[in-house]
Amino acid sequence: MKKYLSVFLAAALALSLFSGCAGTKPTETTAPAATVDGTMEELLNEIVTEQPVEFAGGVETIDLTDTSEEGLWLIKNTTGLDNAGVLTEAAVFEPMIGSIAFSMVMVRVAPGEDIKSVAEAMKSGINPRKWVCVEADDLLVTGYRDVVMLIMLDTSYDLTAQSFVDAFGKVVGEPEFVI
């Protein structure tokens, strides 16, 4: 009798294991990743490689934690934003000579923030005459996933903001918007 009971219990246990496994399916993640790979500095350098400029320039990482007067001025002057709290990372590519109206800034938007709202705030807050004696006459802002790029320049240098948006599409990803 014990033998039959043991066989019956073993069969019941095996059956419960098989039926438990049959009801679960592996979870598939088909949603795209929320973030773009690479630092803002790396992405800016890749964009300039894709769309070269005729002047000497360089990338500067922006310290978003610098709350000194100079730090806040730099954040506003490069991103157009009064609130760096909506960002987790930022870098800017600008000429080494200040008399050339060209600025390309790339930011990573903080999780939970609306990327398009951040982009619109950047566009409305940036000063295209920040160089005082020269002015940018072409300005676009684009974004993909969690990255926003603002490009403003003087078209007399035979460059267009759209050419940098196109390079952004090749390096970062097809823009979700251009404003």
Short mmCIF file of C-alpha atoms in Angstrom, two decimals:
data_model
loop_
_atom_site.label_atom_id
_atom_site.label_comp_id
_atom_site.label_asym_id
_atom_site.label_seq_id
_atom_site.Cartn_x
_atom_site.Cartn_y
_atom_site.Cartn_z
CA MET A 1 0.00 0.00 0.00
CA LYS A 2 2.84 2.41 0.86
CA LYS A 3 4.39 1.67 -2.52
CA TYR A 4 1.20 2.64 -4.38
CA LEU A 5 0.80 5.77 -2.27
CA SER A 6 4.41 6.81 -2.98
CA VAL A 7 3.97 6.28 -6.73
CA PHE A 8 0.68 8.21 -6.65
CA LEU A 9 2.24 11.14 -4.75
CA ALA A 10 5.28 11.22 -7.07
CA ALA A 11 2.99 11.26 -10.12
CA ALA A 12 0.85 14.02 -8.61
CA LEU A 13 3.96 16.09 -7.85
CA ALA A 14 5.33 15.63 -11.37
CA LEU A 15 1.97 16.54 -12.89
CA SER A 16 1.72 19.71 -10.78
CA LEU A 17 5.23 20.78 -11.85
CA PHE A 18 4.47 20.25 -15.53
CA SER A 19 1.15 22.06 -15.37
CA GLY A 20 2.72 24.97 -13.48
CA CYS A 21 5.42 25.41 -16.09
CA ALA A 22 3.03 25.13 -19.01
CA GLY A 23 1.03 28.17 -17.91
CA THR A 24 3.94 30.64 -17.87
CA LYS A 25 5.45 32.20 -20.95
CA PRO A 26 8.72 34.09 -21.05
CA THR A 27 8.25 37.84 -21.02
CA GLU A 28 9.30 39.50 -24.27
CA THR A 29 10.55 43.05 -24.29
CA THR A 30 9.78 44.52 -27.67
CA ALA A 31 9.80 48.16 -26.59
CA PRO A 32 12.87 50.11 -27.72
CA ALA A 33 15.49 51.07 -25.17
CA ALA A 34 14.68 54.35 -23.48
CA THR A 35 18.20 55.69 -23.66
CA VAL A 36 20.72 56.32 -26.40
CA ASP A 37 24.14 54.71 -25.98
CA GLY A 38 27.18 56.95 -25.61
CA THR A 39 28.02 60.11 -23.72
CA MET A 40 26.98 63.50 -25.05
CA GLU A 41 30.65 64.26 -25.70
CA GLU A 42 31.08 61.09 -27.78
CA LEU A 43 27.90 61.73 -29.77
CA LEU A 44 28.86 65.35 -30.52
CA ASN A 45 32.27 64.25 -31.77
CA GLU A 46 30.62 61.62 -34.01
CA ILE A 47 28.24 64.21 -35.44
CA VAL A 48 31.12 66.57 -36.26
CA THR A 49 32.89 63.65 -37.95
CA GLU A 50 29.72 62.98 -39.98
CA GLN A 51 29.19 66.70 -40.75
CA PRO A 52 32.61 68.39 -40.61
CA VAL A 53 33.13 72.08 -39.89
CA GLU A 54 35.81 74.33 -41.38
CA PHE A 55 36.92 75.85 -38.09
CA ALA A 56 38.76 74.58 -35.03
CA GLY A 57 36.29 73.61 -32.36
CA GLY A 58 36.00 71.47 -29.32
CA VAL A 59 33.58 69.70 -27.04
CA GLU A 60 33.11 70.83 -23.47
CA THR A 61 31.15 68.81 -20.93
CA ILE A 62 28.76 71.01 -18.97
CA ASP A 63 28.76 70.56 -15.19
CA LEU A 64 25.06 70.45 -14.36
CA THR A 65 25.79 70.45 -10.63
CA ASP A 66 27.65 73.79 -10.65
CA THR A 67 25.25 76.20 -8.96
CA SER A 68 27.71 79.08 -8.87
CA GLU A 69 26.79 82.20 -10.82
CA GLU A 70 29.24 81.20 -13.56
CA GLY A 71 27.94 77.61 -13.66
CA LEU A 72 24.30 78.71 -13.96
CA TRP A 73 25.28 81.22 -16.65
CA LEU A 74 27.05 78.48 -18.64
CA ILE A 75 24.03 76.18 -18.45
CA LYS A 76 21.68 78.97 -19.63
CA ASN A 77 24.12 80.23 -22.27
CA THR A 78 24.62 76.80 -23.85
CA THR A 79 21.32 74.98 -23.35
CA GLY A 80 18.84 77.84 -23.04
CA LEU A 81 17.47 76.22 -19.88
CA ASP A 82 17.03 77.87 -16.50
CA ASN A 83 16.58 74.50 -14.80
CA ALA A 84 19.36 71.94 -15.18
CA GLY A 85 17.32 69.53 -13.04
CA VAL A 86 15.53 68.26 -16.17
CA LEU A 87 18.87 66.96 -17.50
CA THR A 88 21.31 64.24 -16.48
CA GLU A 89 24.12 65.09 -18.92
CA ALA A 90 25.09 67.91 -21.30
CA ALA A 91 27.95 68.86 -23.62
CA VAL A 92 28.51 71.60 -26.18
CA PHE A 93 30.62 71.86 -29.35
CA GLU A 94 31.68 75.41 -30.17
CA PRO A 95 34.47 77.15 -32.14
CA MET A 96 37.67 78.02 -30.35
CA ILE A 97 37.33 81.54 -31.80
CA GLY A 98 34.42 83.50 -30.35
CA SER A 99 33.58 85.50 -33.48
CA ILE A 100 32.00 82.50 -35.25
CA ALA A 101 28.29 82.07 -34.55
CA PHE A 102 28.06 78.31 -34.09
CA SER A 103 26.86 76.26 -31.16
CA MET A 104 25.76 72.64 -31.02
CA VAL A 105 24.63 71.37 -27.64
CA MET A 106 23.45 67.88 -26.79
CA VAL A 107 21.65 66.97 -23.59
CA ARG A 108 20.29 63.81 -22.02
CA VAL A 109 16.84 64.41 -20.56
CA ALA A 110 16.21 63.06 -17.06
CA PRO A 111 13.87 60.06 -16.72
CA GLY A 112 10.26 61.13 -16.33
CA GLU A 113 10.77 64.46 -18.09
CA ASP A 114 8.99 65.20 -21.38
CA ILE A 115 11.70 65.36 -24.05
CA LYS A 116 9.72 67.60 -26.40
CA SER A 117 8.92 70.10 -23.63
CA VAL A 118 12.62 70.27 -22.75
CA ALA A 119 13.46 70.81 -26.44
CA GLU A 120 10.90 73.61 -26.75
CA ALA A 121 12.25 75.28 -23.59
CA MET A 122 15.78 75.07 -25.01
CA LYS A 123 14.70 76.67 -28.29
CA SER A 124 12.75 79.48 -26.65
CA GLY A 125 15.44 80.12 -24.02
CA ILE A 126 18.59 80.21 -26.16
CA ASN A 127 20.06 83.53 -27.29
CA PRO A 128 21.17 83.42 -30.96
CA ARG A 129 23.20 86.62 -30.31
CA LYS A 130 25.12 85.24 -27.35
CA TRP A 131 28.39 86.13 -29.09
CA VAL A 132 27.47 89.86 -29.06
CA CYS A 133 29.14 90.79 -32.35
CA VAL A 134 27.80 87.88 -34.46
CA GLU A 135 24.42 86.16 -34.66
CA ALA A 136 23.12 82.72 -35.57
CA ASP A 137 20.46 82.92 -38.29
CA ASP A 138 19.62 79.19 -38.47
CA LEU A 139 18.36 77.32 -35.40
CA LEU A 140 16.85 73.84 -35.02
CA VAL A 141 16.22 71.52 -32.09
CA THR A 142 15.76 67.79 -32.55
CA GLY A 143 15.39 64.78 -30.34
CA TYR A 144 15.45 61.01 -30.21
CA ARG A 145 14.55 58.89 -27.17
CA ASP A 146 16.24 60.73 -24.26
CA VAL A 147 18.64 62.96 -26.25
CA VAL A 148 18.03 66.50 -27.50
CA MET A 149 20.34 68.45 -29.81
CA LEU A 150 20.16 72.21 -30.33
CA ILE A 151 22.11 73.55 -33.29
CA MET A 152 22.40 77.24 -34.16
CA LEU A 153 24.76 78.76 -36.68
CA ASP A 154 25.48 81.56 -39.11
CA THR A 155 24.68 80.29 -42.62
CA SER A 156 27.35 82.53 -44.17
CA TYR A 157 29.78 79.68 -43.37
CA ASP A 158 28.01 77.46 -45.94
CA LEU A 159 26.49 75.28 -43.22
CA THR A 160 22.85 74.65 -42.36
CA ALA A 161 21.26 73.49 -39.15
CA GLN A 162 19.44 70.84 -41.19
CA SER A 163 22.77 69.25 -42.22
CA PHE A 164 23.54 68.70 -38.52
CA VAL A 165 20.04 67.35 -37.89
CA ASP A 166 20.70 64.88 -40.73
CA ALA A 167 24.02 63.89 -39.10
CA PHE A 168 22.17 63.50 -35.77
CA GLY A 169 19.82 61.06 -37.53
CA LYS A 170 22.74 58.95 -38.73
CA VAL A 171 24.65 58.98 -35.44
CA VAL A 172 21.97 59.05 -32.73
CA GLY A 173 18.78 57.85 -34.41
CA GLU A 174 16.01 59.07 -36.69
CA PRO A 175 14.66 62.25 -35.07
CA GLU A 176 11.28 61.93 -33.39
CA PHE A 177 10.77 65.68 -33.90
CA VAL A 178 12.48 68.75 -35.32
CA ILE A 179 11.43 72.19 -34.09
#
